[in-house]
PDB file of C-alpha atoms in Angstrom:
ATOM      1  CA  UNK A   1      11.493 -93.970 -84.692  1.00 48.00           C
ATOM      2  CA  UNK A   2       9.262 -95.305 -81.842  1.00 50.00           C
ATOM      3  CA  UNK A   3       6.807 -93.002 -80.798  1.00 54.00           C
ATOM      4  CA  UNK A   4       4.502 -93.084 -78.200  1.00 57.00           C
ATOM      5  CA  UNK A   5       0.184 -92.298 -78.121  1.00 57.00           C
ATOM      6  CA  UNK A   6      -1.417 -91.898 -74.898  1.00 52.00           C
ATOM      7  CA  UNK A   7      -5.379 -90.919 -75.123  1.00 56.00           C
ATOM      8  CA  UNK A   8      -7.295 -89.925 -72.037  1.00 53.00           C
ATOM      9  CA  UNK A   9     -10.685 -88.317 -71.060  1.00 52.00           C
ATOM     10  CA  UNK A  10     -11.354 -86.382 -68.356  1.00 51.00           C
ATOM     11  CA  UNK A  11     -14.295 -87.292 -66.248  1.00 52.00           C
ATOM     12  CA  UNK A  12     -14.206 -84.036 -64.127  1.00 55.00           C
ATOM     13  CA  UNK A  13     -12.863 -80.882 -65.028  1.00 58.00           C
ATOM     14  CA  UNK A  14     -10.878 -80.063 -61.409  1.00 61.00           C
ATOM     15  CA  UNK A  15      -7.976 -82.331 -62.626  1.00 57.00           C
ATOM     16  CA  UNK A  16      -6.199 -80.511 -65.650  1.00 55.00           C
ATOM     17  CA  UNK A  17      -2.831 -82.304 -65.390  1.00 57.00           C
ATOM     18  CA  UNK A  18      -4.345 -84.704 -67.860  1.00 59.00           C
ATOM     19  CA  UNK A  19      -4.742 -82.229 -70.303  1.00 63.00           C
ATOM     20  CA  UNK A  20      -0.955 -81.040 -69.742  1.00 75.00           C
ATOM     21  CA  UNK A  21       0.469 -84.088 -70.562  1.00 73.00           C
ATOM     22  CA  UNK A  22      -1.497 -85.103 -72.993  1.00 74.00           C
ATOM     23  CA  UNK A  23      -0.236 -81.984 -74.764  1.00 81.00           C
ATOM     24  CA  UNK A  24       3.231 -82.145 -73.499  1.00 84.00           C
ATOM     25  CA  UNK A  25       3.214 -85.663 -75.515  1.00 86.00           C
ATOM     26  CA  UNK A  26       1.838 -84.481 -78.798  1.00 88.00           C
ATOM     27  CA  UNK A  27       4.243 -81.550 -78.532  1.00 89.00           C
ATOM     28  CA  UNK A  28       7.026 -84.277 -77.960  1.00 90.00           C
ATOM     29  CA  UNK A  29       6.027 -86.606 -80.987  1.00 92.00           C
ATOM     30  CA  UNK A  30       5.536 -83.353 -83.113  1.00 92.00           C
ATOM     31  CA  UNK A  31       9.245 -82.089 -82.170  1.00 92.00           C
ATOM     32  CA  UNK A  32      10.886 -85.653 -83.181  1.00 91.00           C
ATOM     33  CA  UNK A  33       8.684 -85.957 -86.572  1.00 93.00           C
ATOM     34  CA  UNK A  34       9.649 -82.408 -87.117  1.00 92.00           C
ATOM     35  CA  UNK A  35      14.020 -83.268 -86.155  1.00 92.00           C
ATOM     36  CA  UNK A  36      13.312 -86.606 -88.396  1.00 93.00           C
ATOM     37  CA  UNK A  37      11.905 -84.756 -91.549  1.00 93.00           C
ATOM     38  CA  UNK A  38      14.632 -82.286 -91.208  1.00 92.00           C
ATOM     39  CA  UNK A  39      17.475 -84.681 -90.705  1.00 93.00           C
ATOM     40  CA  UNK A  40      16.013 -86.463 -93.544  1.00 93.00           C
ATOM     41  CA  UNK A  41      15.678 -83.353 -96.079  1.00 93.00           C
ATOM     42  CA  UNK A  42      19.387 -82.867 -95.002  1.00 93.00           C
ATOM     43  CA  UNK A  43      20.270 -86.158 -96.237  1.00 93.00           C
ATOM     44  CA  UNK A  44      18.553 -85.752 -99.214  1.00 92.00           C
ATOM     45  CA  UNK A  45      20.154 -82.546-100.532  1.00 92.00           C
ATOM     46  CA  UNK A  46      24.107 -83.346 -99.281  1.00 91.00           C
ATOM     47  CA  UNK A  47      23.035 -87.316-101.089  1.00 92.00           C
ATOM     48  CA  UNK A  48      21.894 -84.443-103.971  1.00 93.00           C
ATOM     49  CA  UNK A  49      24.791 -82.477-104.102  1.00 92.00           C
ATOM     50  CA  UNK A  50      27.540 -85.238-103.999  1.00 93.00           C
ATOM     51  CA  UNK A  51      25.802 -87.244-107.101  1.00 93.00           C
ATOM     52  CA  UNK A  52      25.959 -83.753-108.935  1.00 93.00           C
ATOM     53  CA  UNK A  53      29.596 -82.929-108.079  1.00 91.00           C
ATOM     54  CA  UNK A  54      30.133 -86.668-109.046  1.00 92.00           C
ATOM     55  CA  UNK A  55      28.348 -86.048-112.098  1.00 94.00           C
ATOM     56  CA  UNK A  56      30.411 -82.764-112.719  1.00 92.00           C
ATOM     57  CA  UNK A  57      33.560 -84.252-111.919  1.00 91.00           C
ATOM     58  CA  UNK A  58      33.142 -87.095-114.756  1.00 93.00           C
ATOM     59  CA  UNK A  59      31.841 -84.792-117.182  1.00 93.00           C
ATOM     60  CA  UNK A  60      34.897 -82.635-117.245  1.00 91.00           C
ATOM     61  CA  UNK A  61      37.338 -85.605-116.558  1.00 90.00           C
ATOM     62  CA  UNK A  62      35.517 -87.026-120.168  1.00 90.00           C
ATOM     63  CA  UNK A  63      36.125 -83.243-121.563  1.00 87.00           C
ATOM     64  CA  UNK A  64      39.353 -83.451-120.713  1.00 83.00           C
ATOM     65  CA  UNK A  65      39.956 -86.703-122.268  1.00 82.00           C
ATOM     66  CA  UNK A  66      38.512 -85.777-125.223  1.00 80.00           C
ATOM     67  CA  UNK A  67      40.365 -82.613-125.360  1.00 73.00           C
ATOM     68  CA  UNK A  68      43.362 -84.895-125.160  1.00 68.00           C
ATOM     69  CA  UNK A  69      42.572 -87.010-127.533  1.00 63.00           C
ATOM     70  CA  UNK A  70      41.962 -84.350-130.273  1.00 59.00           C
ATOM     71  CA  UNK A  71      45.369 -82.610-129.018  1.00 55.00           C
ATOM     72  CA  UNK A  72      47.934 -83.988-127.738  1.00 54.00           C
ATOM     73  CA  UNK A  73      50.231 -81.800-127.461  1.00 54.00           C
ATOM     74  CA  UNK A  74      47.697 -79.551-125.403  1.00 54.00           C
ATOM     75  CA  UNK A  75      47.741 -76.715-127.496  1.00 59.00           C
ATOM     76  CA  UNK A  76      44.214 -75.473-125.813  1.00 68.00           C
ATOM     77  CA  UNK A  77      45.947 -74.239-122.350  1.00 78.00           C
ATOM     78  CA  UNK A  78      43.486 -71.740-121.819  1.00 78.00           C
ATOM     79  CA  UNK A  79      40.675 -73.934-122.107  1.00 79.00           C
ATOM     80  CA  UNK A  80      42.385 -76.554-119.113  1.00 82.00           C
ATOM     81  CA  UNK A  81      42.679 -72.981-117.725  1.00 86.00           C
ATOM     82  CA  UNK A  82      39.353 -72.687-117.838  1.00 88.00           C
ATOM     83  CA  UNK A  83      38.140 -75.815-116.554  1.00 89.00           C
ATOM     84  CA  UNK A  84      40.141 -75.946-113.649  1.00 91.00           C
ATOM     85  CA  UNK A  85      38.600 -72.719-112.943  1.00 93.00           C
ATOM     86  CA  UNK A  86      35.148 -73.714-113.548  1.00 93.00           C
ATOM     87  CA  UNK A  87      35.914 -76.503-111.081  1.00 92.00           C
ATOM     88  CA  UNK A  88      37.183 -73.968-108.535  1.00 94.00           C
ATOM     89  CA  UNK A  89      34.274 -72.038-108.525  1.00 94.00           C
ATOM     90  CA  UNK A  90      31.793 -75.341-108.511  1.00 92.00           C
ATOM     91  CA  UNK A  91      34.365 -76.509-105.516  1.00 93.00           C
ATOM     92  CA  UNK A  92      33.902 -72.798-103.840  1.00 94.00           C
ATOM     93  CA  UNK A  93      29.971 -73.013-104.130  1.00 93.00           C
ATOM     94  CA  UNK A  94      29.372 -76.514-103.002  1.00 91.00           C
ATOM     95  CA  UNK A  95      31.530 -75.741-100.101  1.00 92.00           C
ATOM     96  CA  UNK A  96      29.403 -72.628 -99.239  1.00 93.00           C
ATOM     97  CA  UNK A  97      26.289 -74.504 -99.871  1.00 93.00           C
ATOM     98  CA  UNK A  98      27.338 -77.129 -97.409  1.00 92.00           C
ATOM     99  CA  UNK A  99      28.777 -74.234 -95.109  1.00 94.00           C
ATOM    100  CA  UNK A 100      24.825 -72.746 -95.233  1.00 93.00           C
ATOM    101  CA  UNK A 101      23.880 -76.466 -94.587  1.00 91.00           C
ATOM    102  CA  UNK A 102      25.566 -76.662 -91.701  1.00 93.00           C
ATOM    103  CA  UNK A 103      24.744 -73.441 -89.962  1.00 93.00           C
ATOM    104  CA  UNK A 104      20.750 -74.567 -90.680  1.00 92.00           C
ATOM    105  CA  UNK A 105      21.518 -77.804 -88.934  1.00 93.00           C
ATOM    106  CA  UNK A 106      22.619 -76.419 -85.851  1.00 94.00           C
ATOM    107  CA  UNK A 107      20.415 -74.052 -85.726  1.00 94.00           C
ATOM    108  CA  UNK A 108      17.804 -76.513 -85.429  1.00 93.00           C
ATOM    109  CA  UNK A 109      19.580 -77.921 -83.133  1.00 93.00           C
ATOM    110  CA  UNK A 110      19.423 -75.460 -81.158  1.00 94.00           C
ATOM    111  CA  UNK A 111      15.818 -74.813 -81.681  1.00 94.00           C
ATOM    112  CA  UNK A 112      15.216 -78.718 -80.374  1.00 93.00           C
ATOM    113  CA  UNK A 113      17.163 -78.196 -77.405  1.00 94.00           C
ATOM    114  CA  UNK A 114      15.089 -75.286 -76.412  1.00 93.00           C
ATOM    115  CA  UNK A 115      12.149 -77.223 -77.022  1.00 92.00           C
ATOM    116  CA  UNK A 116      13.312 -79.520 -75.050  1.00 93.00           C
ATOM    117  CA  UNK A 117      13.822 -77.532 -72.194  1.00 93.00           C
ATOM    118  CA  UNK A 118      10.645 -76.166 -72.447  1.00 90.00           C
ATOM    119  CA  UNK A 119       9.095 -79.924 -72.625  1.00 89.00           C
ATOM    120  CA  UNK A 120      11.351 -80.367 -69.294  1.00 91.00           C
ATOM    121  CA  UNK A 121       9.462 -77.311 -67.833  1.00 89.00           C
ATOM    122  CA  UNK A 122       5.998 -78.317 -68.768  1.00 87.00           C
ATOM    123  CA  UNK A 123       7.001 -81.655 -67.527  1.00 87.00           C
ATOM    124  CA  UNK A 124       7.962 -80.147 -63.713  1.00 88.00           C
ATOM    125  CA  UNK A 125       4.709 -78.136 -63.982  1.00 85.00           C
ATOM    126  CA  UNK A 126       2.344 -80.957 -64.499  1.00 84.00           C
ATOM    127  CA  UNK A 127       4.218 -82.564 -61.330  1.00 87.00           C
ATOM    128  CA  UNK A 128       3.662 -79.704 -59.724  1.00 86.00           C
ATOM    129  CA  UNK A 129       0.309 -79.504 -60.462  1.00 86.00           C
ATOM    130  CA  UNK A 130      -0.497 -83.200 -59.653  1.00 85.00           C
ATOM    131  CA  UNK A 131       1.036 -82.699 -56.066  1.00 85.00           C
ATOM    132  CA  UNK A 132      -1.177 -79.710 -55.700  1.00 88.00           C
ATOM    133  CA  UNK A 133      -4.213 -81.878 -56.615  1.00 89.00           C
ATOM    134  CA  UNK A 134      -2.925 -84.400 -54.352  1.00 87.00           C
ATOM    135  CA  UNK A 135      -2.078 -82.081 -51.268  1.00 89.00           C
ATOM    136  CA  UNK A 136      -5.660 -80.758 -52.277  1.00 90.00           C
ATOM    137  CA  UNK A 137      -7.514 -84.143 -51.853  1.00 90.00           C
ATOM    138  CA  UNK A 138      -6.230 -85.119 -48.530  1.00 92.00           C
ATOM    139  CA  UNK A 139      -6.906 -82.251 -46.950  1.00 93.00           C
ATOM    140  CA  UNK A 140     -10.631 -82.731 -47.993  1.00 93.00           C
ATOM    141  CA  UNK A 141     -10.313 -86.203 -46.869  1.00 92.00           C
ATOM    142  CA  UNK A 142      -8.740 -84.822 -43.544  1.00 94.00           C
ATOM    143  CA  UNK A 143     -12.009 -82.432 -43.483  1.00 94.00           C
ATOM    144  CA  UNK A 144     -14.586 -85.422 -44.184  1.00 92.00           C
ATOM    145  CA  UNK A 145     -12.558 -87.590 -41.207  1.00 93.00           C
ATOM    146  CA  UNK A 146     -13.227 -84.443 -38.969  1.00 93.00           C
ATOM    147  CA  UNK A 147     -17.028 -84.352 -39.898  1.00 93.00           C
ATOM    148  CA  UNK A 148     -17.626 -87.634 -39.452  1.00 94.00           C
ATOM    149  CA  UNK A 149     -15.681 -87.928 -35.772  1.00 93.00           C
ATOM    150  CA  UNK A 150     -18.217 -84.900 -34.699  1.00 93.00           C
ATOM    151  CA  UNK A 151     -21.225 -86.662 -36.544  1.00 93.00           C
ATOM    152  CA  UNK A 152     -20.361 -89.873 -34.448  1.00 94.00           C
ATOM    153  CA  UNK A 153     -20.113 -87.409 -31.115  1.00 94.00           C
ATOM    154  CA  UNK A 154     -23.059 -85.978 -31.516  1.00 93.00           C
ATOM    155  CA  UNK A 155     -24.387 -89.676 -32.142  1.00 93.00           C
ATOM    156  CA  UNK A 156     -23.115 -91.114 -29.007  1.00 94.00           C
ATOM    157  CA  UNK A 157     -24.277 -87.940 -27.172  1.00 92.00           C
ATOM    158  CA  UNK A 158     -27.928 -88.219 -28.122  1.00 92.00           C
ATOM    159  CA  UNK A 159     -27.535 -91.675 -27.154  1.00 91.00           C
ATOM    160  CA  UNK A 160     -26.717 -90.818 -23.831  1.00 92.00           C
ATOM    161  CA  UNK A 161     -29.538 -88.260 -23.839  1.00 90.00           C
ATOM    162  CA  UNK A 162     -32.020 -91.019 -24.708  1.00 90.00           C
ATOM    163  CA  UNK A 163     -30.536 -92.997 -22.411  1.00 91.00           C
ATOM    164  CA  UNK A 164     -30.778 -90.787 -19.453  1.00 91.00           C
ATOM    165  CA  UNK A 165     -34.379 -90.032 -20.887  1.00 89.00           C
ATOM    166  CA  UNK A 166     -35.165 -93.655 -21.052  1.00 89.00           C
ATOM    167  CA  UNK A 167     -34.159 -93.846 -17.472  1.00 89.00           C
ATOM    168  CA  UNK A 168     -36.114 -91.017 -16.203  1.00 89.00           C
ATOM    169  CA  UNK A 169     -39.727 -92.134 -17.365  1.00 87.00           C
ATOM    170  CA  UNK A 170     -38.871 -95.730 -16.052  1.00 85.00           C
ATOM    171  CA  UNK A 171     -38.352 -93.812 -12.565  1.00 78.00           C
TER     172      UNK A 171
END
């Protein structure tokens, strides 16, 4: 699993799309270790339950043999009776054990995918937000051009007046 660490600081406060993704990436890496540990426990307990039906399955099958082996003429019907029965029943739980197995696994599935989405959303708004920050900055860059263009006006104007001034007490 390849995971990704990004670690920022924010050197002023009027830009808080770092903060969203920062967050929007620990929420990510905590969503796949959280699918990986389940997919993992999920493993685990069908790995579980097949050695244990294995196990089951030899232990009767040696029952049986030694049942056999005592009688052969299988004078113990009801107890073959039994065993197959016993097996049914093991066969019938297992299968509703990996039935309830199942409906868990999609059901995180289903949780992921609407964390997903809601990563996708964050995702948008942090663009969002970063064009607003953006649109934000040139317009106080447009401002700053303005001031400057009447700063360098009144410059050239005051020249002019000095000028004119200059000329007048040389007359």
């Amino acid at each position: 699993m390849l995971t990704t660490r990004l670690s920022a600081f924010l050197l002023d406060n009027k830009t808080p799309h770092y903060l969203s993704v920062s967050r929007y990436l620990e929420d990510q890496t905590h969503i796949s270790y959280e699918l990986e540990k389940i997919r993992s426990h999920q493993e685990l307990t069908i790995n579980l339950l097949t050695t244990q039906l294995k196990d089951k399955v030899k232990d009767m099958e040696k029952h049986i043999l030694e049942h056999f082996s005592e009688n052969d003429t299988c004078k113990n019907n009801d107890d073959l009776k039994q065993i197959i029965k016993d097996l049914q029943d093991n066969n019938t739980r297992l299968a509703k054990n990996f039935e309830d197995i199942e409906v868990k696994y999609e059901n995180w599935n289903d949780q992921t995918t609407v964390l997903r989405q809601s990563l996708q959303k964050l995702l948008q708004l942090s663009t969002i937000q970063q064009l607003q920050t953006l649109d934000s900055l040139q317009n106080k860059v447009q401002t700053i051009d303005s001031f400057v263009l009447s700063i360098r006006y009144r410059e050239q104007v005051r020249d002019q007046d000095f000028m004119a001034l200059y000329n007048m007490t040389l007359q």
